[in-house]
Short mmCIF file of C-alpha atoms and ligand atoms in Angstrom, two decimals:
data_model
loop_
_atom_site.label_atom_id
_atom_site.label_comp_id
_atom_site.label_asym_id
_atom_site.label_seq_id
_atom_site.Cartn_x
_atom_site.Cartn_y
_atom_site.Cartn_z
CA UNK A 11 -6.82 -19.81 -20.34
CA UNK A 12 -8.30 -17.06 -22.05
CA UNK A 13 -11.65 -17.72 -24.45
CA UNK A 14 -11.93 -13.88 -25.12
CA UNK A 15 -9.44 -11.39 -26.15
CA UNK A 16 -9.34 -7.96 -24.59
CA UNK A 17 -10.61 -5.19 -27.01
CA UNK A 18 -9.79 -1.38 -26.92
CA UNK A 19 -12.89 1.02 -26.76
CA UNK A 20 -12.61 3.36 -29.44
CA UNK A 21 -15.90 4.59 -29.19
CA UNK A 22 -18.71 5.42 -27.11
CA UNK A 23 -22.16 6.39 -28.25
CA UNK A 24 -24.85 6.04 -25.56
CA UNK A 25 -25.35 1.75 -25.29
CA UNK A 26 -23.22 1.11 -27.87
CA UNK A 27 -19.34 1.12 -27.83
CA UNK A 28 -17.38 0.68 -30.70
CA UNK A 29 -14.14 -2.29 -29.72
CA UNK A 30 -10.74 -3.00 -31.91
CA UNK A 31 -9.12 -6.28 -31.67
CA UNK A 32 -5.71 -6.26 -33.89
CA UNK A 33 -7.58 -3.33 -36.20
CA UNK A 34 -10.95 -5.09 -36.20
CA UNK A 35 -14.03 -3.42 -35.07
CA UNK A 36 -17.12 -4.60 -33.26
CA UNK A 37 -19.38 -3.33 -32.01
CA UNK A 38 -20.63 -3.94 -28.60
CA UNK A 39 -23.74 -3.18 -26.02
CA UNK A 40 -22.44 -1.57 -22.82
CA UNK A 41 -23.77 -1.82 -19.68
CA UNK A 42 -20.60 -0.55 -17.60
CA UNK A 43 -20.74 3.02 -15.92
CA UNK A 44 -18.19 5.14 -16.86
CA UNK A 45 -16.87 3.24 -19.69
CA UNK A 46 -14.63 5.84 -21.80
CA UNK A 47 -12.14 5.89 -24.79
CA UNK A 48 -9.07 3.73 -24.48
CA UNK A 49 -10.15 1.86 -21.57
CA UNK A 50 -9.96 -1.84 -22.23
CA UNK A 51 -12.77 -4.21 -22.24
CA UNK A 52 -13.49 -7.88 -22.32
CA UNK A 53 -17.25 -8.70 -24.49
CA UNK A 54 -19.35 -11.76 -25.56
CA UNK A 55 -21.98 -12.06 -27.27
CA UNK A 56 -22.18 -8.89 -28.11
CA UNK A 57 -22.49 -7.32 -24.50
CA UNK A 58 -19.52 -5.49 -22.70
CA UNK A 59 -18.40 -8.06 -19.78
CA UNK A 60 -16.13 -5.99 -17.75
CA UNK A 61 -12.82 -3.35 -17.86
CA UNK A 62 -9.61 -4.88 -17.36
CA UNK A 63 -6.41 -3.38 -16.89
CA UNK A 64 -4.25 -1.38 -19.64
CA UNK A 65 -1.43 -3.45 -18.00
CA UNK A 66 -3.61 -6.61 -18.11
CA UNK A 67 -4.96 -6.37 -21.51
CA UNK A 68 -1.82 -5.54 -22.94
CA UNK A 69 -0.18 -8.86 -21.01
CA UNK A 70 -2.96 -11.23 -22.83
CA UNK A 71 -2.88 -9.10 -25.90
CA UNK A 72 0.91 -9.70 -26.51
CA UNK A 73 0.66 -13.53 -25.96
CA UNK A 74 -2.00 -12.99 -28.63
CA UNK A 75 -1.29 -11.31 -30.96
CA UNK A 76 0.65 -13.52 -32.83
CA UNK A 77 -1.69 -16.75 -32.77
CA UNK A 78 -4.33 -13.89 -33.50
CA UNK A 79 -2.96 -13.79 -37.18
CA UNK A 80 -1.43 -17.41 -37.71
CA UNK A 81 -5.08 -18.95 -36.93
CA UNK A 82 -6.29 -16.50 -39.56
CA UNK A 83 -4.19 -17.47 -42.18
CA UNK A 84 -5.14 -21.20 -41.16
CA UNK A 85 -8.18 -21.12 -41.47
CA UNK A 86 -8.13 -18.90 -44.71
CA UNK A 87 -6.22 -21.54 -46.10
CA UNK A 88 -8.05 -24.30 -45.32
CA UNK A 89 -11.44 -22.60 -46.63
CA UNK A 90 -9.79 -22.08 -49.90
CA UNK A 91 -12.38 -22.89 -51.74
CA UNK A 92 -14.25 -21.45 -54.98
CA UNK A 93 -17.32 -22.90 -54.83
CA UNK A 94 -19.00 -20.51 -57.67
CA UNK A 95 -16.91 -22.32 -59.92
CA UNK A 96 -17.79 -26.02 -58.68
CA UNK A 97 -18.76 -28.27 -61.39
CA UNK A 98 -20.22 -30.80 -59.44
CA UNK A 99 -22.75 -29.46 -58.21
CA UNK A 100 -24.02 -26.14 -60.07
CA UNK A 101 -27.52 -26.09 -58.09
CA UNK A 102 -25.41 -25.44 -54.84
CA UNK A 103 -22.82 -23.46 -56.40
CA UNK A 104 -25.55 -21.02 -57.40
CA UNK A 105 -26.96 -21.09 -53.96
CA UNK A 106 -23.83 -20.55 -52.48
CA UNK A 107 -23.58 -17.43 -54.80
CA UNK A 108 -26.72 -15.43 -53.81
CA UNK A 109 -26.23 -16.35 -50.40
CA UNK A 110 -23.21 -14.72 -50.31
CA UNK A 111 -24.66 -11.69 -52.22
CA UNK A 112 -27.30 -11.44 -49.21
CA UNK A 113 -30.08 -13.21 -50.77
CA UNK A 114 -32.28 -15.61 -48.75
CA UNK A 115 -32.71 -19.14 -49.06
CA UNK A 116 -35.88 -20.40 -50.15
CA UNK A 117 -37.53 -23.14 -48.47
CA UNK A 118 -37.48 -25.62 -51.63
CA UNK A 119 -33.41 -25.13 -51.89
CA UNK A 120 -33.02 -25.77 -48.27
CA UNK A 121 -35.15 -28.83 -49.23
CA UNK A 122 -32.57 -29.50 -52.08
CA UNK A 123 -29.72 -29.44 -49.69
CA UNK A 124 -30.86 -31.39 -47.16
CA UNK A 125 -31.85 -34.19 -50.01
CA UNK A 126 -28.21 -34.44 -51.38
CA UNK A 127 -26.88 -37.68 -51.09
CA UNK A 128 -23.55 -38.10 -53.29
CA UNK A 129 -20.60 -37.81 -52.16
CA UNK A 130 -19.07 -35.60 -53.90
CA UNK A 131 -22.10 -33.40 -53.54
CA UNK A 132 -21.96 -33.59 -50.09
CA UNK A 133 -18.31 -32.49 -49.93
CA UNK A 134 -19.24 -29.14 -52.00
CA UNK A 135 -22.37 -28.63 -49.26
CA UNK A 136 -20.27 -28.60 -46.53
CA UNK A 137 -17.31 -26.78 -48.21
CA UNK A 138 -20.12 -24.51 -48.84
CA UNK A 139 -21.38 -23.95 -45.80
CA UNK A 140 -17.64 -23.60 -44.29
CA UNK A 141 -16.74 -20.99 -47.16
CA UNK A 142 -20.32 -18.91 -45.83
CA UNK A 143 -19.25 -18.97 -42.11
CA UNK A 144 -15.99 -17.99 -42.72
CA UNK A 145 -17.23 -14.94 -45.27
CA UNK A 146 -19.56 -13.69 -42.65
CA UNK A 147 -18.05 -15.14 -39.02
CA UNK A 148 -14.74 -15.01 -39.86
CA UNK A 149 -12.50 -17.58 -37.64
CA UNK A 150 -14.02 -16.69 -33.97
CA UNK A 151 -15.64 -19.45 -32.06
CA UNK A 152 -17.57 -19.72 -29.05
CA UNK A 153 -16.83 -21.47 -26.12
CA UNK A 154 -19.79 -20.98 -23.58
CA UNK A 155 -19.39 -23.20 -20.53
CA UNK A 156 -23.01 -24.94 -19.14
CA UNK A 157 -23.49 -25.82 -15.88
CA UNK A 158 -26.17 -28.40 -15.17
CA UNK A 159 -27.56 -27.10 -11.64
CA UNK A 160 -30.37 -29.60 -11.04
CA UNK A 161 -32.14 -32.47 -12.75
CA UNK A 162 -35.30 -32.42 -11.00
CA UNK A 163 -37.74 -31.74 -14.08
CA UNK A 164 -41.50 -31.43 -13.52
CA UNK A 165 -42.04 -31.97 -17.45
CA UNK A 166 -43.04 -35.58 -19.06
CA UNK A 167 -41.25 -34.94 -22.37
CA UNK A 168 -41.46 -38.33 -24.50
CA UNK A 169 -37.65 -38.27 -25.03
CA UNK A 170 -36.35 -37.14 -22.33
CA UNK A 171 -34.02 -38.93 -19.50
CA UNK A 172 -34.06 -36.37 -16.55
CA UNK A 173 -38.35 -36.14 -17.34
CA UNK A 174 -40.75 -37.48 -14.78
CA UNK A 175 -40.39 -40.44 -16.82
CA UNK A 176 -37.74 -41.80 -15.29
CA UNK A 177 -37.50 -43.11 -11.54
CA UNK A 178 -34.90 -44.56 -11.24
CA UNK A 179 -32.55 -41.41 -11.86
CA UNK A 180 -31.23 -40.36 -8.64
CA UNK A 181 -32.04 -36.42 -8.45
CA UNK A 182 -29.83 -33.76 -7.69
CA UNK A 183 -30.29 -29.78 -6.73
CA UNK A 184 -26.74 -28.22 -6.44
CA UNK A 185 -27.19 -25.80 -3.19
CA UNK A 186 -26.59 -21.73 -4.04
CA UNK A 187 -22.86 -22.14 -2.18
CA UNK A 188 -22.29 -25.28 -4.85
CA UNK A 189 -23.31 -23.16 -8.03
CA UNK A 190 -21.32 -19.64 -6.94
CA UNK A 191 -18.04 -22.11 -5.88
CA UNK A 192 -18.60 -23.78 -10.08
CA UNK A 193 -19.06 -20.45 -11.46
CA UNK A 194 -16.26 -19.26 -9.62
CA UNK A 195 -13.70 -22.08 -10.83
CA UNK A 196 -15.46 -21.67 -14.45
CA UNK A 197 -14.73 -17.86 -14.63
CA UNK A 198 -11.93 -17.30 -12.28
CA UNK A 199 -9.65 -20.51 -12.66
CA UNK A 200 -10.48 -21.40 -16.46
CA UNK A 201 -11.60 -17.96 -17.88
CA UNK A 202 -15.02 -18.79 -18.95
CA UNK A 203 -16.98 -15.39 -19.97
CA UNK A 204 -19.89 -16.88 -20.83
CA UNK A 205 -21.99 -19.56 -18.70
CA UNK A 206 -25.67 -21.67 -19.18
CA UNK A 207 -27.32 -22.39 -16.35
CA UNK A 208 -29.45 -25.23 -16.60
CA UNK A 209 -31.70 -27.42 -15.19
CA UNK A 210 -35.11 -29.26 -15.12
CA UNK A 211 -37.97 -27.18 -15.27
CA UNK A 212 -39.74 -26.38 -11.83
CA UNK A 213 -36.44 -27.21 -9.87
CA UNK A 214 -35.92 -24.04 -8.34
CA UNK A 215 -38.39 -21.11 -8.01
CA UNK A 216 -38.19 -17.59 -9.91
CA UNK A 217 -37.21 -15.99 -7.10
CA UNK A 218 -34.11 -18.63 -5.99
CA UNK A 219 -32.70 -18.20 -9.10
CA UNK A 220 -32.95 -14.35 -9.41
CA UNK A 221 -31.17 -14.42 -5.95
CA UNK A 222 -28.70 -16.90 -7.65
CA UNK A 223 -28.07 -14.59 -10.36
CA UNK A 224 -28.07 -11.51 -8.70
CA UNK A 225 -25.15 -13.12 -6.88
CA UNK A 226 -23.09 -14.57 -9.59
CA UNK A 227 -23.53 -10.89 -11.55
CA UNK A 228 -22.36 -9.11 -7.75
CA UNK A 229 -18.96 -11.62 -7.95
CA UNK A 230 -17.85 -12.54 -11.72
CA UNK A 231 -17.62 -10.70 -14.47
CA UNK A 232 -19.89 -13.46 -17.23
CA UNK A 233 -22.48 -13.19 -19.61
CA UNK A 234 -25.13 -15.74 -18.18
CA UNK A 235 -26.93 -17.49 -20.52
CA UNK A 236 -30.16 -19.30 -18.51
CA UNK A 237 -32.00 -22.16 -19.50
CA UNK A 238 -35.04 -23.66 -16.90
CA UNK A 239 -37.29 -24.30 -19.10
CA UNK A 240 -40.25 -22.35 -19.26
CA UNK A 241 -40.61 -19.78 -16.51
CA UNK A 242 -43.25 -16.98 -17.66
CA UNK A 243 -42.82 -13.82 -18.99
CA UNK A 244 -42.45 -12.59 -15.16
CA UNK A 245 -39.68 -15.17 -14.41
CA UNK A 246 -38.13 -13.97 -17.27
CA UNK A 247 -38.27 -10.42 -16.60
CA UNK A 248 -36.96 -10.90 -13.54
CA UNK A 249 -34.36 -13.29 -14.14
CA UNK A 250 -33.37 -10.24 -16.79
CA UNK A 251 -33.77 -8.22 -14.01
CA UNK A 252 -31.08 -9.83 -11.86
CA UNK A 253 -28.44 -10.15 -14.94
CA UNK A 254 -29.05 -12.24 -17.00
CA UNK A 255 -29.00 -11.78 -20.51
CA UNK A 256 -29.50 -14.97 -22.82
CA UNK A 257 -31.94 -17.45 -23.22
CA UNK A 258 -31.16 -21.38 -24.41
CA UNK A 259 -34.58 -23.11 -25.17
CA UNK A 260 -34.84 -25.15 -27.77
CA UNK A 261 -38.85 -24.96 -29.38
CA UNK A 262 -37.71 -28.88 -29.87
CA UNK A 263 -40.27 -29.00 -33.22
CA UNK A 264 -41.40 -27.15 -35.13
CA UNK A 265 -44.37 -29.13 -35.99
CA UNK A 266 -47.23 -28.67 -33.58
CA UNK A 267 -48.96 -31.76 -34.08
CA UNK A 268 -45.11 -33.68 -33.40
CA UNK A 269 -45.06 -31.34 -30.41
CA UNK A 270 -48.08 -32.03 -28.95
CA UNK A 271 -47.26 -35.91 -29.50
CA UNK A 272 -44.20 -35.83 -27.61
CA UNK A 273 -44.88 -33.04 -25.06
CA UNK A 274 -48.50 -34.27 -23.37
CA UNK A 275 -50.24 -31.39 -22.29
CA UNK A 276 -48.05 -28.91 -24.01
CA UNK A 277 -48.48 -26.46 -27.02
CA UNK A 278 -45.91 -25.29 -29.18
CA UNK A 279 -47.12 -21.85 -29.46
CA UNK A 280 -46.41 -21.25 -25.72
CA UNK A 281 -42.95 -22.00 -25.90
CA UNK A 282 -42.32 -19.84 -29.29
CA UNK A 283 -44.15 -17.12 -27.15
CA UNK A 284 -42.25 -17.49 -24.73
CA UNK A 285 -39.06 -17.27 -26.64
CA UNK A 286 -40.28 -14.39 -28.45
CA UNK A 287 -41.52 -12.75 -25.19
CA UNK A 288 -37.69 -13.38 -23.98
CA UNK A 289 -36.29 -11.07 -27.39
CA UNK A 290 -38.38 -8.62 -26.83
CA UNK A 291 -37.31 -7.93 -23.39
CA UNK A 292 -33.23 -7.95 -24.63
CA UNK A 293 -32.24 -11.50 -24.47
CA UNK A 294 -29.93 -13.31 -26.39
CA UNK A 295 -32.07 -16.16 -28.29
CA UNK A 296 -29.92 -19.87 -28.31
CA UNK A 297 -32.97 -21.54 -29.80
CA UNK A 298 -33.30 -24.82 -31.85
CA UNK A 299 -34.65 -28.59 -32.56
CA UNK A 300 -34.41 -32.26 -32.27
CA UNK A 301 -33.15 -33.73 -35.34
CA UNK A 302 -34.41 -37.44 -35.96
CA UNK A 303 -37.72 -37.57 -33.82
CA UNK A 304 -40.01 -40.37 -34.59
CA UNK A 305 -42.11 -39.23 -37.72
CA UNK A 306 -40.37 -36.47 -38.17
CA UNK A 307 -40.38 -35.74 -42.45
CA UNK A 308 -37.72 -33.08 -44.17
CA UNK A 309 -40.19 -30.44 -44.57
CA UNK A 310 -40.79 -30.17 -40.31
CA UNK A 311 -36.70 -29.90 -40.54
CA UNK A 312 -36.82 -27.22 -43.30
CA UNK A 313 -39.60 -25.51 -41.18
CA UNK A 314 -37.04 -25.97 -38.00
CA UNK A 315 -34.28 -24.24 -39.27
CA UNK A 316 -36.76 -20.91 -40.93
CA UNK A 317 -38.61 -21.12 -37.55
CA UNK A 318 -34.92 -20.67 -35.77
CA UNK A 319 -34.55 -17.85 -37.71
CA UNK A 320 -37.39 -16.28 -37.91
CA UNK A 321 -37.20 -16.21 -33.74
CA UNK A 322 -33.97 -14.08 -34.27
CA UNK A 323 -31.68 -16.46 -32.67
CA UNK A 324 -28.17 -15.53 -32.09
CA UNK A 325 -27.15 -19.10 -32.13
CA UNK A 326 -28.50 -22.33 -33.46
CA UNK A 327 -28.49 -24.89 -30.98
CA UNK A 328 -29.82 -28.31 -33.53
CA UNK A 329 -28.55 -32.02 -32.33
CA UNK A 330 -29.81 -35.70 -32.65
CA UNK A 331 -32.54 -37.29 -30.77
CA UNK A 332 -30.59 -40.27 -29.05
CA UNK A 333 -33.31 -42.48 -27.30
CA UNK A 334 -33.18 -43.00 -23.31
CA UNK A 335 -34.13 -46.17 -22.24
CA UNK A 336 -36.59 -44.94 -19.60
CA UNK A 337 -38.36 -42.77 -21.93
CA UNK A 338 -41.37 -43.68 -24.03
CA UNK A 339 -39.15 -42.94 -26.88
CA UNK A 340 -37.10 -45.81 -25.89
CA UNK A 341 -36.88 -47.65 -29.38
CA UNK A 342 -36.35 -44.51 -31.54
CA UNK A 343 -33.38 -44.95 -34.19
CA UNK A 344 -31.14 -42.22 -33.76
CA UNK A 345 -30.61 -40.12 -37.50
CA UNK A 346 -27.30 -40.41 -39.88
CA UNK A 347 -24.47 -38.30 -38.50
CA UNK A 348 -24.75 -37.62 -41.97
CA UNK A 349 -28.40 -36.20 -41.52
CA UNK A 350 -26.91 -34.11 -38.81
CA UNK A 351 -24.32 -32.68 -40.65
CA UNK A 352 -26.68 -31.53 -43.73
CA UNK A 353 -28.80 -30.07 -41.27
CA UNK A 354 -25.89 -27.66 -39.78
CA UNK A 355 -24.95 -26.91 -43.04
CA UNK A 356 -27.95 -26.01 -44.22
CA UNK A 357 -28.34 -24.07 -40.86
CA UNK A 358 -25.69 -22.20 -42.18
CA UNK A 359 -27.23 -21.30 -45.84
CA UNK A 360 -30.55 -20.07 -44.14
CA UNK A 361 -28.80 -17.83 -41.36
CA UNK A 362 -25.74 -17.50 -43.27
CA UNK A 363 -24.91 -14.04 -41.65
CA UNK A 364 -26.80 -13.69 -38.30
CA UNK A 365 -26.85 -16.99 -36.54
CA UNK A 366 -23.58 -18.70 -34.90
CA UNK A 367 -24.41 -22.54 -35.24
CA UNK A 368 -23.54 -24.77 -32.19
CA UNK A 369 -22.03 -28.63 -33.12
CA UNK A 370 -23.72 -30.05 -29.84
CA UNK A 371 -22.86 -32.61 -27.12
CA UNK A 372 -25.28 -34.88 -28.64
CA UNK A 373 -24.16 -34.76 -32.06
CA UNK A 374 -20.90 -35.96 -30.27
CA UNK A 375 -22.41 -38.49 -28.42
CA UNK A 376 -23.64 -39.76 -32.05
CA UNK A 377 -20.25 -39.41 -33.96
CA UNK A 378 -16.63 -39.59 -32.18
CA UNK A 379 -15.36 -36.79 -34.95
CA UNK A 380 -18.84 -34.92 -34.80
CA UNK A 381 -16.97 -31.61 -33.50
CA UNK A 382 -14.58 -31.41 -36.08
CA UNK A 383 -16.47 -32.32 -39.00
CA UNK A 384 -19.30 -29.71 -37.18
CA UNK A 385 -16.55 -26.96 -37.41
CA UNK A 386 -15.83 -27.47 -41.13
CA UNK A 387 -19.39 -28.11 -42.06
CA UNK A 388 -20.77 -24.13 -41.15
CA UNK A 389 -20.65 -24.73 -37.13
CA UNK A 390 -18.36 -21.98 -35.18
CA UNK A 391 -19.70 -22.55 -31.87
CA UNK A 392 -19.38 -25.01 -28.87
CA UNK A 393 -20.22 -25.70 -25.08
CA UNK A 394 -17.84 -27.25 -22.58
CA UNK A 395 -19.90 -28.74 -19.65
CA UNK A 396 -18.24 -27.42 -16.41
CA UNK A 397 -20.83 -29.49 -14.60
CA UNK A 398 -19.11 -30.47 -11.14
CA UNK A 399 -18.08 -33.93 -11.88
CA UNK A 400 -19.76 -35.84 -9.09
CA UNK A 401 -23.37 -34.76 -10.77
CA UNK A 402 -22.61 -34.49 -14.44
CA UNK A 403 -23.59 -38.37 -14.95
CA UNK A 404 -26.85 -37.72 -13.40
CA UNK A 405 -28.07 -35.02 -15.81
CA UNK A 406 -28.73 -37.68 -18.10
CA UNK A 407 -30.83 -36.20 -20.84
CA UNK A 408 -29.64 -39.04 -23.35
CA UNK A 409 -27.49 -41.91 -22.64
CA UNK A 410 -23.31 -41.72 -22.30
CA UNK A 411 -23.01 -38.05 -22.91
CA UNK A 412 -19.95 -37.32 -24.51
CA UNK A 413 -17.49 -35.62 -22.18
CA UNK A 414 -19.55 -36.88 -19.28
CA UNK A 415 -16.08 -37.79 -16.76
CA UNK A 416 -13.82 -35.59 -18.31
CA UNK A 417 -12.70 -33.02 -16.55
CA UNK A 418 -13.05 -29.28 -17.03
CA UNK A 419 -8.90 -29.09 -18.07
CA UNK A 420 -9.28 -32.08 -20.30
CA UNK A 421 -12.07 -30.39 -22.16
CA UNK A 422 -10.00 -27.43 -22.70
CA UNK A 423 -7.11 -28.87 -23.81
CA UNK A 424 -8.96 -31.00 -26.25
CA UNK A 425 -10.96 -27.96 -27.73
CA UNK A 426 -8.05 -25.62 -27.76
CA UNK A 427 -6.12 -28.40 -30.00
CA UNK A 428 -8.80 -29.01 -32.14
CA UNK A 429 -9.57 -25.23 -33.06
CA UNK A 430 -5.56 -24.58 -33.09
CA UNK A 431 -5.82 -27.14 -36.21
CA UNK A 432 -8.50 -25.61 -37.62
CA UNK A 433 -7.70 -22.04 -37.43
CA UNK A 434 -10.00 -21.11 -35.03
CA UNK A 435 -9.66 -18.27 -32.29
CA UNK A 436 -11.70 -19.42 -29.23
CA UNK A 437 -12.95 -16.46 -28.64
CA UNK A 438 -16.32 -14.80 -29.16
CA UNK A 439 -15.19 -11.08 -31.04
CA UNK A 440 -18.47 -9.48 -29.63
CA UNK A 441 -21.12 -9.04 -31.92
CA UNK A 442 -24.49 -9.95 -31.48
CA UNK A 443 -27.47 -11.05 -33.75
CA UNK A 444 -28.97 -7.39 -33.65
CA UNK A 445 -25.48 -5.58 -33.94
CA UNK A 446 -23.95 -8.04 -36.79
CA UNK A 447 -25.78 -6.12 -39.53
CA UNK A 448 -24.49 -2.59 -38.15
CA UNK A 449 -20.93 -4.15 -37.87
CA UNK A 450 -21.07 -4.98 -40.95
CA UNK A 451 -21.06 -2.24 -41.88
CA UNK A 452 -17.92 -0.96 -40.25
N1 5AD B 16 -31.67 -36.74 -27.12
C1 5AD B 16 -31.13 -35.57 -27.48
N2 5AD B 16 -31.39 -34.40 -26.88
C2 5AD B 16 -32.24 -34.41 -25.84
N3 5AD B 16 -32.71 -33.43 -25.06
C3 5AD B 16 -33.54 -33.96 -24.16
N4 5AD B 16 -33.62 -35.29 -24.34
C4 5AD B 16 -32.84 -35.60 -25.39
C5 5AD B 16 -32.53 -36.80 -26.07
N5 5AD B 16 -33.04 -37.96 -25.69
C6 5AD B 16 -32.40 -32.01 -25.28
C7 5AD B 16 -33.66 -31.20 -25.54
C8 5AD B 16 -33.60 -30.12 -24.51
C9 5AD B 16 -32.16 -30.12 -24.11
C10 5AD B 16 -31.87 -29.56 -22.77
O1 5AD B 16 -31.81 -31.48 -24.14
O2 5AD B 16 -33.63 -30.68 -26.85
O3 5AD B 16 -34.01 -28.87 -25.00
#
């Protein structure tokens, strides 16, 4: 099971190389010594992952090619769709219009879009926001695995299940054997080539999870995504230190009174710092909010989705609040799938080119058919938790997780069908937030 498709260097200028997949070109950030013309490379996320084999590549790139093409011309067909000439709606349809010519969103028509509430109006949003990520994305999308490592979580977040809050939850702390042995069946046995690793914050120290990484970066060839809450800008140079190269940390709101509310003790600025700290230093940025908190208005959402962007993230990672009984939150009303859905599509208006948006396990927990209405509302991105079974119902952020017994093969199998019907290539082409715009170009 492949979720990237080899790529032929064609060229190499200092960092960056330049890859062809069926006569497209991206542009990825190399890291590999001797790296030269012709060889054949694997990337996500924009980052080179590793050389394989001319015989190899050519092997995958065979059984490829044509599914490479027929998902294509899926998906182009099913995003047929003219939405400058939509009657319905012509507010959108002009939206829609400069967006595609590059212009940004303003705050009061994000506002607008997230207000619709007819049908029909909804229908031409989300058509929308498909016809946008298709223009700019094209039909790639991601399939990161996550591995919950530990639940043991120092934090007292209001909503949270794994939080101190919560004693009854028995804790776990996978061991370092336990996390290289599920990295090595995610990578080796089902081809993941990008992983999260994730856990409560304070469950391991900086320096056990540097050795960790250090490790996994030694044995597999994966971009590791990590997310452990907030470890300093020293844990975080060091953790870039040892390999890793992405950071998932949600700023949860981006309202700092809400924050401070539902975080005790906490200030929002921190965390942004934090995140910001993390770009700076060369991370990938999966950043993003709660939609649905308790007194949360439309114009904290608006401000969510600018405040995403404005942190340069290279994917959006927004999903419901679903309350957890042993949470002060307990009796919070979880939003509309319908909310959810305006939010990702609006997602996709405001960070129409740079951002990949993620349809998230808990929008799935909210909605049975949250992935595939996700996919066709702007989303081109999900995660597949390769958490090993016998602790996945334990990391219980949020009651009855969706996916939370099934295996790592029956995730698969249900994602590959799903993007097979919707004409997407599970497969992450290469490109970056920073290198989109120079792509582009190509
Ligand atoms: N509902 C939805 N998402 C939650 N998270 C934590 N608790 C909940 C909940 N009750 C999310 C937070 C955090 C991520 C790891 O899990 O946004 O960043």
């Amino acid at each position: 099971m492949c979720y990237a498709i080899p790529g032929k260097v064609e060229s190499v200028e200092a960092q960056m190389v330049v890859v062809d997949y069926f006569g497209e070109k991206k542009k990825a950030r190399n890291e590999l010594p001797n790296l030269a013309v012709g060889d054949y490379v694997y990337a996500q996320g924009g980052y080179v992952i590793t050389k394989v084999s001319k015989q190899e590549a050519e092997e995958s790139l065979s059984g490829w090619k044509e599914l490479f093409f027929s998902l294509k011309d899926t998906d182009d067909q099913l995003v047929f769709f003219a939405p400058e000439n939509s009657a319905v709606d012509r507010r959108v349809a002009r939206i829609v219009k400069e967006v595609s010519q590059g212009k940004e969103i303003s705050p009061d028509e994000l506002k607008y879009l997230i207000q619709l509430s007819d049908e029909s109006q909804l229908d031409i949003l989300f058509k929308s926001a498909n016809f946008l990520r298709h223009k700019y994305h094209g039909n790639a999308c991601c399939v990161h695995g996550i591995i919950e490592i530990s639940n043991n979580c120092r934090k007292q977040c209001g909503y949270c299940g794994i939080s101190i809050y919560n004693r009854q939850l028995k804790r776990y702390r996978m061991s370092k054997p336990e996390i290289i042995a599920a990295v090595e069946e995610a990578v080796n046995k089902y081809g993941f080539k990008a992983l999260i690793l994730q856990s409560g914050e304070g469950a391991y120290s900086v320096a056990e999870l540097a050795d960790i990484i250090k490790q996994i970066k030694q044995d597999f060839s994966v971009l590791i995504f990590i997310s452990f809450g907030e470890i300093g800008q020293q844990g975080l140079a060091e953790l870039y230190q040892a390999g890793a190269r992405g950071l998932l940390m949600r700023f949860e709101t981006s309202n700092p009174d809400l924050y401070r509310k539902i975080h005790p003790g906490q200030e929002l600025d921190s965390r942004l710092e934090e995140i910001r700290q993390a770009y700076q230093m060369g991370y990938l940025i999966i950043t993003g909010a709660l939609i649905g908190l308790p007194a949360q208005t439309d114009n904290d959402i608006i401000n969510d989705i600018l405040l995403a962007r404005t942190l340069n993230a290279e994917m959006f990672s927004f999903g419901p609040f679903i309350a957890h009984a042993q949470t002060p939150l307990a009796a919070a009303v979880p939003p509309a799938e319908e909310k959810v859905l305006k939010v990702l599509a609006a997602a996709r208006f405001a960070a129409a080119r740079e951002a990949k948006i993620l349809v998230t396990t808990g929008f799935e927990t909210l909605s049975s058919r949250a992935r595939q209405k996700g996919l066709v509302s702007g989303g081109n991105s999900v995660m597949l938790n390769v958490t090993p079974l016998r602790y996945r119902g334990f990391y219980a952020i949020y009651p009855n997780r969706a996916h939370e017994s099934e295996t790592v093969p029956e995730q698969i199998d249900e994602t590959v069908k799903l993007l097979k019907s919707l004409g997407r290539a599970p497969t992450d082409l290469g490109v970056g937030v920073v290198k989109q715009k120079e792509a582009s170009k190509l």
